[in-house]
């Protein structure tokens, strides 16, 4: 097995991860749209895609293991493979969040809509943008771009806190719409987790490209 | 670097993972107790331990990378190292759940307690038992023991669904206790995630020891 074959394998691994990223992005976008527009057919489509995302996760892990078994990789290649393994797991869990949101979409579709004083649309846009930018940073092998992803997480967390307050107020005002309010809270928490996973991927890119472990130092790093 | 040194390294990696598992177990147990008994000092203790758990995660990843760089591992050792890397990440995220529960404990400590018609204590006991048994299966390298962990997840999911209903009813009955009810819902979801992470660890043990990937086939497997 030549060094070149090994590097072709690394390229293939990266492409597979990005393909999976695209599937997850698409699921998240559709799940949020299904929830906001009460589109049952679209929600169903998200649920059906879940199996393919799970399969893709398995294939990527297997590719990574095959590469590790192929030869004794250099440090930077090892860090890359580790970043793929971890990002792969984050993407799959984002797929789970999309699935959860799609399930809520099915549930609320029969209920009257409820106006809530927090910006779910912005939260969704931000968390999906974080995913997109984390994947772009992966492609570009750009730790600075990855670093910028970490900044957006604070705003998502803030909207999530606002959601908690907004849901409380909405319930006091309309106790008969408690169900929709709780559903909205759960969707907000799903999106907050999407942003967390995007943060993890960005940190993996930084770890891989810089060799430094930024996890658990994100706050310090972004306060520079 | 001899084969023996490498195997000592693998043993050290396993011990480090189990030590981290012990820290996370302890944090979860204390976080739930702090929440149920409204013990602010105990909640604070959980929050203080978070930094050590994060450090432990980083050290374990580095150990795993060093071992991968040391020599070309055999397939079973590769699977073991991959299982450690993934379980390590699950343990750290369980630590995050403990942190979240401890934060809720601090928040509710000033509010009057609220009786809810779902069994939070049982949910906590089940999810922590799943973690304990997943770690035991890791030590024993026992895929059958790991398989049994997967069975418990259904009951946790069921209590989580009951929590959603119970919280709705409680809010309709006592709208002025909406805050406590939402907090309980969030804690229930944290515990449900703990059980999910324990399931992931159990699946990693099965993958490592049997070489088969059981992820996303758990339902089929447990219906045998």
PDB file of C-alpha atoms in Angstrom, chain A residues 168 171-172, chain B residues 38 111-116 167 170-184:
ATOM      1  CA  UNK A 168     -43.259  30.467  30.511  1.00  0.00           C
ATOM      2  CA  UNK A 171     -48.210  29.365  29.088  1.00  0.00           C
ATOM      3  CA  UNK A 172     -49.364  31.771  31.776  1.00  0.00           C
TER       4      UNK A 172
ATOM      5  CA  UNK B  38     -32.410  21.394  46.690  1.00  0.00           C
ATOM      6  CA  UNK B 111     -38.844  27.941  44.512  1.00  0.00           C
ATOM      7  CA  UNK B 112     -41.492  25.855  46.262  1.00  0.00           C
ATOM      8  CA  UNK B 113     -41.308  22.174  45.324  1.00  0.00           C
ATOM      9  CA  UNK B 114     -43.750  20.779  42.787  1.00  0.00           C
ATOM     10  CA  UNK B 115     -45.164  17.257  42.734  1.00  0.00           C
ATOM     11  CA  UNK B 116     -45.191  15.831  39.231  1.00  0.00           C
ATOM     12  CA  UNK B 167     -45.610  18.643  33.000  1.00  0.00           C
ATOM     13  CA  UNK B 170     -49.147  20.266  36.199  1.00  0.00           C
ATOM     14  CA  UNK B 171     -48.942  23.584  34.358  1.00  0.00           C
ATOM     15  CA  UNK B 172     -52.665  23.607  33.622  1.00  0.00           C
ATOM     16  CA  UNK B 173     -53.344  22.899  37.289  1.00  0.00           C
ATOM     17  CA  UNK B 174     -50.788  25.341  38.728  1.00  0.00           C
ATOM     18  CA  UNK B 175     -49.844  27.928  36.103  1.00  0.00           C
ATOM     19  CA  UNK B 176     -47.925  29.843  38.758  1.00  0.00           C
ATOM     20  CA  UNK B 177     -45.545  26.891  39.050  1.00  0.00           C
ATOM     21  CA  UNK B 178     -44.736  26.825  35.350  1.00  0.00           C
ATOM     22  CA  UNK B 179     -41.078  27.532  36.032  1.00  0.00           C
ATOM     23  CA  UNK B 180     -40.562  24.491  38.267  1.00  0.00           C
ATOM     24  CA  UNK B 181     -42.489  22.322  35.824  1.00  0.00           C
ATOM     25  CA  UNK B 182     -40.316  23.411  32.889  1.00  0.00           C
ATOM     26  CA  UNK B 183     -37.216  22.822  34.977  1.00  0.00           C
ATOM     27  CA  UNK B 184     -38.377  19.289  35.715  1.00  0.00           C
TER      28      UNK B 184
END
